[in-house]
mmCIF file of C-alpha atoms in Angstrom:
data_model
loop_
_atom_site.group_PDB
_atom_site.id
_atom_site.type_symbol
_atom_site.label_atom_id
_atom_site.label_comp_id
_atom_site.label_asym_id
_atom_site.label_seq_id
_atom_site.Cartn_x
_atom_site.Cartn_y
_atom_site.Cartn_z
ATOM 1 C CA MET A 1345 0.000 0.000 0.000
ATOM 2 C CA GLN A 1346 1.299 3.426 -0.916
ATOM 3 C CA ALA A 1347 1.906 5.663 2.090
ATOM 4 C CA ALA A 1348 0.496 9.148 2.057
ATOM 5 C CA PRO A 1349 3.150 11.910 2.081
ATOM 6 C CA LYS A 1350 3.691 13.480 5.491
ATOM 7 C CA ASP A 1351 2.751 16.872 6.864
ATOM 8 C CA SER A 1352 -0.312 18.682 5.578
ATOM 9 C CA GLN A 1353 0.696 21.930 7.222
ATOM 10 C CA PRO A 1354 2.419 24.617 5.113
ATOM 11 C CA GLN A 1355 5.753 26.190 5.800
ATOM 12 C CA LEU A 1356 4.301 29.495 6.928
ATOM 13 C CA PHE A 1357 7.251 31.787 6.391
ATOM 14 C CA ARG A 1358 7.996 30.983 2.781
ATOM 15 C CA ARG A 1359 6.603 32.912 -0.149
ATOM 16 C CA ARG A 1360 3.269 31.538 -1.310
ATOM 17 C CA PRO A 1361 3.432 30.002 -4.806
ATOM 18 C CA LYS A 1362 1.039 31.927 -7.067
ATOM 19 C CA ILE A 1363 -1.216 30.341 -9.676
ATOM 20 C CA LYS A 1364 -1.708 32.881 -12.477
ATOM 21 C CA ILE A 1365 -5.213 32.794 -13.955
ATOM 22 C CA LEU A 1366 -6.560 34.279 -17.185
ATOM 23 C CA PHE A 1367 -10.291 35.050 -17.084
ATOM 24 C CA ALA A 1368 -11.874 35.177 -20.548
ATOM 25 C CA PHE A 1369 -15.525 36.146 -21.087
ATOM 26 C CA SER A 1370 -17.447 34.984 -24.144
ATOM 27 C CA ILE A 1371 -19.253 37.735 -26.053
ATOM 28 C CA GLU A 1372 -22.589 36.614 -24.537
ATOM 29 C CA ALA A 1373 -21.182 36.657 -20.985
ATOM 30 C CA ALA A 1374 -19.675 40.102 -21.587
ATOM 31 C CA GLU A 1375 -23.010 41.389 -22.911
ATOM 32 C CA LYS A 1376 -24.738 40.118 -19.756
ATOM 33 C CA LEU A 1377 -22.492 42.520 -17.831
ATOM 34 C CA GLY A 1378 -23.310 45.455 -20.105
ATOM 35 C CA TYR A 1379 -20.686 45.136 -22.817
ATOM 36 C CA VAL A 1380 -21.654 46.781 -26.114
ATOM 37 C CA TYR A 1381 -19.115 46.558 -28.918
ATOM 38 C CA GLY A 1382 -18.089 50.047 -30.042
ATOM 39 C CA SER A 1383 -19.446 51.856 -26.978
ATOM 40 C CA GLU A 1384 -16.435 53.151 -25.057
ATOM 41 C CA LEU A 1385 -18.425 54.216 -21.981
ATOM 42 C CA LYS A 1386 -20.398 50.977 -21.643
ATOM 43 C CA ASP A 1387 -17.295 48.993 -22.536
ATOM 44 C CA LYS A 1388 -15.390 50.535 -19.614
ATOM 45 C CA LYS A 1389 -18.236 49.861 -17.177
ATOM 46 C CA ALA A 1390 -18.596 46.266 -18.353
ATOM 47 C CA ILE A 1391 -14.877 45.643 -17.922
ATOM 48 C CA GLU A 1392 -15.122 46.950 -14.368
ATOM 49 C CA GLN A 1393 -17.906 44.448 -13.671
ATOM 50 C CA MET A 1394 -15.917 41.626 -15.249
ATOM 51 C CA ASN A 1395 -12.970 42.478 -13.040
ATOM 52 C CA GLU A 1396 -15.303 42.367 -10.045
ATOM 53 C CA VAL A 1397 -16.440 38.860 -11.037
ATOM 54 C CA ALA A 1398 -12.833 37.695 -11.474
ATOM 55 C CA ASP A 1399 -11.742 39.360 -8.223
ATOM 56 C CA LEU A 1400 -14.605 37.633 -6.397
ATOM 57 C CA MET A 1401 -13.454 34.231 -7.629
ATOM 58 C CA ILE A 1402 -9.856 35.012 -6.683
ATOM 59 C CA SER A 1403 -10.974 36.201 -3.244
ATOM 60 C CA VAL A 1404 -13.123 33.128 -2.563
ATOM 61 C CA GLY A 1405 -10.290 30.870 -3.709
ATOM 62 C CA ASN A 1406 -7.655 32.566 -1.570
ATOM 63 C CA ARG A 1407 -9.995 32.547 1.420
ATOM 64 C CA SER A 1408 -10.315 28.770 1.086
ATOM 65 C CA PHE A 1409 -6.522 28.449 1.168
ATOM 66 C CA ARG A 1410 -6.259 30.580 4.298
ATOM 67 C CA ASN A 1411 -9.110 28.721 5.994
ATOM 68 C CA SER A 1412 -7.418 25.383 5.382
ATOM 69 C CA HIS A 1413 -3.792 26.445 5.991
ATOM 70 C CA ILE A 1414 -2.813 25.757 2.376
ATOM 71 C CA HIS A 1415 0.285 27.611 1.254
ATOM 72 C CA PHE A 1416 -0.849 28.759 -2.207
ATOM 73 C CA GLU A 1417 -2.225 31.941 -3.716
ATOM 74 C CA LEU A 1418 -4.345 32.747 -6.765
ATOM 75 C CA GLY A 1419 -3.496 35.725 -8.944
ATOM 76 C CA LYS A 1420 -5.304 37.357 -11.885
ATOM 77 C CA THR A 1421 -3.251 38.038 -15.001
ATOM 78 C CA LYS A 1422 -5.996 39.927 -16.815
ATOM 79 C CA VAL A 1423 -9.675 39.931 -17.726
ATOM 80 C CA VAL A 1424 -10.197 39.446 -21.460
ATOM 81 C CA ILE A 1425 -13.362 40.057 -23.460
ATOM 82 C CA ALA A 1426 -13.043 37.170 -25.892
ATOM 83 C CA SER A 1427 -15.417 38.811 -28.360
ATOM 84 C CA TYR A 1428 -14.264 36.321 -31.003
ATOM 85 C CA ILE A 1429 -15.907 33.537 -28.940
ATOM 86 C CA SER A 1430 -19.631 33.489 -29.628
ATOM 87 C CA GLU A 1431 -21.549 30.686 -27.938
ATOM 88 C CA LYS A 1432 -24.363 31.070 -30.448
ATOM 89 C CA ASN A 1433 -22.058 30.792 -33.443
ATOM 90 C CA LEU A 1434 -20.318 27.759 -31.987
ATOM 91 C CA MET A 1435 -23.628 26.053 -31.239
ATOM 92 C CA THR A 1436 -25.113 26.667 -34.685
ATOM 93 C CA HIS A 1437 -22.056 25.499 -36.607
ATOM 94 C CA GLU A 1438 -22.596 22.164 -38.338
ATOM 95 C CA HIS A 1439 -19.959 20.398 -36.240
ATOM 96 C CA TYR A 1440 -21.575 21.490 -32.974
ATOM 97 C CA LEU A 1441 -25.093 20.093 -33.178
ATOM 98 C CA ASP A 1442 -24.452 18.097 -29.991
ATOM 99 C CA PHE A 1443 -22.232 20.674 -28.338
ATOM 100 C CA ASN A 1444 -22.174 21.054 -24.554
ATOM 101 C CA MET A 1445 -19.959 22.531 -21.864
ATOM 102 C CA THR A 1446 -17.731 19.457 -21.637
ATOM 103 C CA GLY A 1447 -17.392 19.394 -25.417
ATOM 104 C CA MET A 1448 -16.231 23.003 -25.368
ATOM 105 C CA LEU A 1449 -13.694 22.196 -22.652
ATOM 106 C CA LYS A 1450 -12.172 19.356 -24.678
ATOM 107 C CA GLN A 1451 -11.634 21.660 -27.663
ATOM 108 C CA LEU A 1452 -9.889 24.453 -25.718
ATOM 109 C CA PRO A 1453 -6.336 23.006 -25.542
ATOM 110 C CA GLY A 1454 -6.183 21.998 -29.189
ATOM 111 C CA THR A 1455 -4.265 18.833 -30.095
ATOM 112 C CA ARG A 1456 -0.552 18.496 -29.437
ATOM 113 C CA ASN A 1457 1.494 16.915 -32.220
ATOM 114 C CA LYS A 1458 3.930 14.687 -30.321
ATOM 115 C CA ASN A 1459 6.426 14.573 -33.183
ATOM 116 C CA ASP A 1460 7.137 18.304 -33.497
ATOM 117 C CA LYS A 1461 5.361 19.554 -30.330
ATOM 118 C CA LYS A 1462 3.112 21.875 -32.325
ATOM 119 C CA ILE A 1463 -0.422 22.503 -31.087
ATOM 120 C CA ILE A 1464 -3.142 22.216 -33.709
ATOM 121 C CA TYR A 1465 -6.551 23.889 -33.430
ATOM 122 C CA ARG A 1466 -9.706 23.129 -35.382
ATOM 123 C CA PHE A 1467 -11.347 26.398 -34.362
ATOM 124 C CA LYS A 1468 -10.027 29.913 -34.598
ATOM 125 C CA GLU A 1469 -11.786 30.980 -31.377
ATOM 126 C CA PHE A 1470 -9.641 28.795 -29.155
ATOM 127 C CA TYR A 1471 -6.503 29.451 -31.194
ATOM 128 C CA LEU A 1472 -6.880 33.181 -30.439
ATOM 129 C CA LEU A 1473 -7.600 32.489 -26.762
ATOM 130 C CA GLU A 1474 -4.389 30.508 -26.417
ATOM 131 C CA GLN A 1475 -2.429 33.371 -27.961
ATOM 132 C CA SER A 1476 -3.775 35.597 -25.171
ATOM 133 C CA ARG A 1477 -2.726 33.012 -22.612
ATOM 134 C CA ILE A 1478 0.825 32.907 -23.931
ATOM 135 C CA ALA A 1479 1.094 36.702 -24.080
ATOM 136 C CA LEU A 1480 -0.068 37.004 -20.454
ATOM 137 C CA LYS A 1481 1.927 33.966 -19.221
ATOM 138 C CA ALA A 1482 -1.116 32.474 -17.492
ATOM 139 C CA ASP A 1483 -1.023 29.037 -15.866
ATOM 140 C CA VAL A 1484 -4.789 28.437 -15.922
ATOM 141 C CA VAL A 1485 -7.448 29.589 -18.395
ATOM 142 C CA VAL A 1486 -10.999 30.149 -17.134
ATOM 143 C CA LEU A 1487 -13.555 30.647 -19.913
ATOM 144 C CA ILE A 1488 -16.739 32.252 -18.576
ATOM 145 C CA ILE A 1489 -19.908 31.647 -20.579
ATOM 146 C CA THR A 1490 -23.677 31.999 -20.145
ATOM 147 C CA ALA A 1491 -24.454 28.430 -21.284
ATOM 148 C CA LYS A 1492 -27.643 29.832 -22.803
ATOM 149 C CA TYR A 1493 -27.250 27.529 -25.787
ATOM 150 C CA HIS A 1494 -26.274 24.416 -23.847
ATOM 151 C CA PHE A 1495 -28.542 21.551 -22.888
ATOM 152 C CA ASN A 1496 -27.845 21.413 -19.149
ATOM 153 C CA GLU A 1497 -28.340 24.920 -17.790
ATOM 154 C CA ASN A 1498 -28.034 23.623 -14.202
ATOM 155 C CA GLU A 1499 -24.394 22.721 -14.779
ATOM 156 C CA CYS A 1500 -22.072 25.314 -13.269
ATOM 157 C CA GLY A 1501 -18.837 24.289 -14.905
ATOM 158 C CA SER A 1502 -16.508 21.690 -16.316
ATOM 159 C CA SER A 1503 -12.782 21.110 -15.842
ATOM 160 C CA PHE A 1504 -10.121 18.560 -16.664
ATOM 161 C CA ASP A 1505 -9.188 15.842 -14.172
ATOM 162 C CA GLY A 1506 -5.644 16.382 -12.908
ATOM 163 C CA LYS A 1507 -5.252 12.651 -12.269
ATOM 164 C CA LYS A 1508 -4.593 12.307 -15.995
ATOM 165 C CA GLY A 1509 -1.907 14.987 -15.887
ATOM 166 C CA ILE A 1510 -1.348 18.489 -14.544
ATOM 167 C CA ASN A 1511 0.065 20.522 -17.410
ATOM 168 C CA ARG A 1512 -0.682 23.056 -20.122
ATOM 169 C CA ASP A 1513 -3.071 20.643 -21.858
ATOM 170 C CA THR A 1514 -5.304 20.230 -18.795
ATOM 171 C CA ALA A 1515 -5.196 23.612 -17.008
ATOM 172 C CA TYR A 1516 -8.556 24.810 -18.343
ATOM 173 C CA MET A 1517 -12.035 25.215 -16.982
ATOM 174 C CA VAL A 1518 -15.341 26.434 -18.426
ATOM 175 C CA VAL A 1519 -17.752 28.039 -15.951
ATOM 176 C CA ARG A 1520 -21.193 29.655 -16.098
ATOM 177 C CA LEU A 1521 -21.457 33.346 -15.285
ATOM 178 C CA PRO A 1522 -24.560 33.040 -13.018
ATOM 179 C CA CYS A 1523 -22.678 30.646 -10.728
ATOM 180 C CA MET A 1524 -19.608 32.851 -10.504
ATOM 181 C CA ILE A 1525 -21.343 36.049 -9.394
ATOM 182 C CA ASN A 1526 -22.584 34.401 -6.190
ATOM 183 C CA LYS A 1527 -19.984 34.509 -3.409
ATOM 184 C CA GLU A 1528 -21.738 31.584 -1.695
ATOM 185 C CA ASN A 1529 -21.165 29.383 -4.742
ATOM 186 C CA LEU A 1530 -17.905 27.425 -4.496
ATOM 187 C CA ASP A 1531 -17.951 25.820 -7.942
ATOM 188 C CA PHE A 1532 -14.888 27.778 -9.040
ATOM 189 C CA ASN A 1533 -12.914 26.285 -6.131
ATOM 190 C CA TYR A 1534 -14.411 22.874 -6.857
ATOM 191 C CA HIS A 1535 -13.189 22.875 -10.456
ATOM 192 C CA LEU A 1536 -9.828 24.291 -9.412
ATOM 193 C CA GLY A 1537 -9.489 21.255 -7.139
ATOM 194 C CA HIS A 1538 -10.224 18.915 -10.037
ATOM 195 C CA LEU A 1539 -7.293 20.441 -11.941
ATOM 196 C CA ILE A 1540 -4.857 19.055 -9.329
ATOM 197 C CA GLY A 1541 -6.584 15.658 -9.129
ATOM 198 C CA ALA A 1542 -8.885 16.231 -6.143
ATOM 199 C CA SER A 1543 -11.977 14.024 -6.018
ATOM 200 C CA ASP A 1544 -15.478 14.023 -4.627
ATOM 201 C CA SER A 1545 -16.086 12.414 -1.233
ATOM 202 C CA VAL A 1546 -15.021 8.801 -0.706
ATOM 203 C CA ASN A 1547 -18.671 7.767 -0.576
ATOM 204 C CA SER A 1548 -19.105 8.832 -4.202
ATOM 205 C CA GLY A 1549 -16.478 6.366 -5.421
ATOM 206 C CA GLY A 1550 -12.922 6.563 -6.714
ATOM 207 C CA PHE A 1551 -11.344 5.363 -3.455
ATOM 208 C CA SER A 1552 -8.265 3.211 -4.003
ATOM 209 C CA LYS A 1553 -5.152 3.175 -1.834
ATOM 210 C CA GLU A 1554 -3.126 2.140 -4.876
ATOM 211 C CA ASP A 1555 -3.975 5.485 -6.480
ATOM 212 C CA GLU A 1556 -1.459 8.286 -5.814
ATOM 213 C CA PHE A 1557 -4.411 10.659 -5.352
ATOM 214 C CA PHE A 1558 -6.270 8.383 -2.920
ATOM 215 C CA TYR A 1559 -6.088 10.819 0.000
ATOM 216 C CA GLY A 1560 -7.420 13.762 -2.046
ATOM 217 C CA HIS A 1561 -11.163 13.437 -1.408
ATOM 218 C CA GLY A 1562 -13.458 16.018 0.093
ATOM 219 C CA TYR A 1563 -14.988 15.441 3.526
ATOM 220 C CA ILE A 1564 -18.603 15.172 4.706
ATOM 221 C CA GLN A 1565 -19.487 15.777 8.354
ATOM 222 C CA ASN A 1566 -22.979 14.385 8.965
ATOM 223 C CA LYS A 1567 -22.676 13.035 12.510
ATOM 224 C CA HIS A 1568 -23.091 16.234 14.506
ATOM 225 C CA LYS A 1569 -25.444 19.109 13.718
ATOM 226 C CA PRO A 1570 -25.054 21.453 11.977
ATOM 227 C CA TYR A 1571 -23.959 19.165 9.137
ATOM 228 C CA TRP A 1572 -21.447 20.450 6.613
ATOM 229 C CA ARG A 1573 -19.239 19.339 3.756
ATOM 230 C CA THR A 1574 -15.986 20.685 2.324
ATOM 231 C CA ILE A 1575 -15.359 21.981 -1.201
ATOM 232 C CA MET A 1576 -14.628 18.698 -2.998
ATOM 233 C CA THR A 1577 -17.980 17.057 -2.248
ATOM 234 C CA ARG A 1578 -21.316 16.814 -4.008
ATOM 235 C CA ALA A 1579 -24.644 18.092 -2.737
ATOM 236 C CA GLU A 1580 -26.424 14.822 -3.520
ATOM 237 C CA ASP A 1581 -24.111 12.968 -1.106
ATOM 238 C CA CYS A 1582 -25.437 15.044 1.796
ATOM 239 C CA PRO A 1583 -28.522 17.145 0.934
ATOM 240 C CA SER A 1584 -28.774 18.425 4.513
ATOM 241 C CA CYS A 1585 -25.142 19.599 4.594
ATOM 242 C CA THR A 1586 -24.021 23.185 4.117
ATOM 243 C CA VAL A 1587 -20.958 23.491 1.902
ATOM 244 C CA ILE A 1588 -18.156 25.406 3.637
ATOM 245 C CA ASN A 1589 -15.204 27.176 2.022
ATOM 246 C CA TYR A 1590 -12.643 24.696 3.338
ATOM 247 C CA TRP A 1591 -10.539 22.034 1.707
ATOM 248 C CA SER A 1592 -10.447 18.738 3.599
ATOM 249 C CA ASN A 1593 -7.635 18.852 6.162
ATOM 250 C CA PRO A 1594 -7.492 16.708 9.335
ATOM 251 C CA LEU A 1595 -5.321 19.355 11.014
ATOM 252 C CA VAL A 1596 -7.941 22.111 10.680
ATOM 253 C CA GLU A 1597 -11.158 22.099 12.711
ATOM 254 C CA VAL A 1598 -14.592 23.688 12.382
ATOM 255 C CA ASN A 1599 -16.504 23.828 15.668
ATOM 256 C CA GLU A 1600 -13.876 21.485 17.159
ATOM 257 C CA ILE A 1601 -14.488 18.874 14.447
ATOM 258 C CA PRO A 1602 -11.623 18.005 12.039
ATOM 259 C CA THR A 1603 -12.346 18.879 8.420
ATOM 260 C CA GLY A 1604 -10.738 15.730 7.050
ATOM 261 C CA ILE A 1605 -9.204 12.308 7.620
ATOM 262 C CA TYR A 1606 -5.469 11.937 7.161
ATOM 263 C CA ARG A 1607 -5.317 8.920 4.844
ATOM 264 C CA THR A 1608 -8.439 9.457 2.756
ATOM 265 C CA ASN A 1609 -9.842 13.005 2.962
ATOM 266 C CA ASN A 1610 -6.895 15.368 2.822
ATOM 267 C CA ASN A 1611 -7.074 17.946 0.022
ATOM 268 C CA ALA A 1612 -4.546 20.091 1.885
ATOM 269 C CA LEU A 1613 -1.957 17.361 1.457
ATOM 270 C CA LEU A 1614 -2.909 16.975 -2.198
ATOM 271 C CA TRP A 1615 -2.263 20.688 -2.746
ATOM 272 C CA ARG A 1616 1.095 20.349 -1.030
ATOM 273 C CA VAL A 1617 2.151 17.392 -3.188
ATOM 274 C CA HIS A 1618 0.628 18.304 -6.569
ATOM 275 C CA GLY A 1619 -0.264 22.001 -6.386
ATOM 276 C CA ARG A 1620 3.138 23.213 -7.558
ATOM 277 C CA LYS A 1621 2.574 21.478 -10.886
ATOM 278 C CA LEU A 1622 -0.260 23.932 -11.513
ATOM 279 C CA VAL A 1623 1.978 26.861 -10.558
ATOM 280 C CA ARG A 1624 4.588 25.741 -13.085
ATOM 281 C CA VAL A 1625 2.220 25.183 -16.013
ATOM 282 C CA TYR A 1626 3.398 28.180 -18.009
ATOM 283 C CA GLU A 1627 7.057 27.390 -17.319
ATOM 284 C CA GLU A 1628 6.462 23.918 -18.744
ATOM 285 C CA PHE A 1629 5.021 25.253 -22.021
ATOM 286 C CA ASP A 1630 8.472 24.733 -23.405
ATOM 287 C CA LYS A 1631 11.642 23.568 -21.688
ATOM 288 C CA ASN A 1632 13.514 26.459 -23.269
ATOM 289 C CA ARG A 1633 12.448 29.594 -21.402
ATOM 290 C CA GLY A 1634 11.002 32.347 -23.553
ATOM 291 C CA LYS A 1635 10.084 30.006 -26.398
ATOM 292 C CA PRO A 1636 6.282 29.535 -26.500
ATOM 293 C CA PRO A 1637 4.650 26.597 -28.303
ATOM 294 C CA VAL A 1638 3.816 26.906 -31.987
ATOM 295 C CA LEU A 1639 0.056 27.243 -32.553
ATOM 296 C CA LEU A 1640 -1.429 26.157 -35.864
ATOM 297 C CA LEU A 1641 -4.920 26.188 -37.360
ATOM 298 C CA GLN A 1642 -5.789 22.816 -38.841
ATOM 299 C CA ARG A 1643 -7.845 24.174 -41.736
ATOM 300 C CA PRO A 1644 -9.072 27.489 -43.173
ATOM 301 C CA VAL A 1645 -11.776 29.082 -41.063
ATOM 302 C CA LYS A 1646 -15.113 30.126 -42.560
ATOM 303 C CA ASN A 1647 -15.863 33.665 -41.459
ATOM 304 C CA ASN A 1648 -19.598 33.044 -41.645
ATOM 305 C CA TYR A 1649 -19.705 31.306 -38.292
ATOM 306 C CA ILE A 1650 -17.242 33.172 -36.093
ATOM 307 C CA SER A 1651 -16.956 36.720 -34.878
ATOM 308 C CA THR A 1652 -13.497 38.231 -35.156
ATOM 309 C CA GLN A 1653 -14.113 41.472 -33.283
ATOM 310 C CA ASN A 1654 -11.161 42.495 -31.130
#
């Protein structure tokens, strides 16, 4: 049996590693916040609101780290109005008849050619987004959409599973704007946890001590009222629980009750072991510093289904 790494507590007097995040708003999400293309006054006001949304997510994320004694920090590179990304145009294109949030997520990184390390994109929208990421040296890309044209409007977001790798090809998430403007909603933190391989509670499956991520589950406290659950858990596993802005950590207590179990429910330890991989995502773009990956479009793009406003 694989032993869990020791010591969930951070080294308090060292500089906190910072995860640099790019927040990109689709044209529909930007319009929800008052963006009008060509209107300088409304454009400025909308950008202020977008920054407020991004700052709220950063604040909620950093608060969770402080609550759980996790030695990491989130930082915002920039808020981008990705006016070239139109949810409506993507949904109505012939290749997107069955498009959904997860489908969009899978297209974001493009496809890496293992022979020459070039990254190939089928769609100009995501090619342009990646250029912004490289220019801003962001580790993680968060695409904010309305999901108006998606089938499951109750879904708050989608992200890659870090168990399959924590690198440039997986450091993406797609989230819905309505979920992100509510400070009580912790879905942003939840999907951030997935990026480093964190899982739902043990009761929801995925528990194997042979797995290097086996201790990275969320924690449900349903023995003593009031009941609560930590970030990496699902509401259906404890409908009577209130979700709290804590990562599972057996060394941190809420109302004198530990928020985790050392060998199974220890997101704090998972951050300590795997979190630095997320911090180094941009550095790993290419082993030679200062040399970004080559981005290529796979085929000519038809201008009749994308917006190229900048």
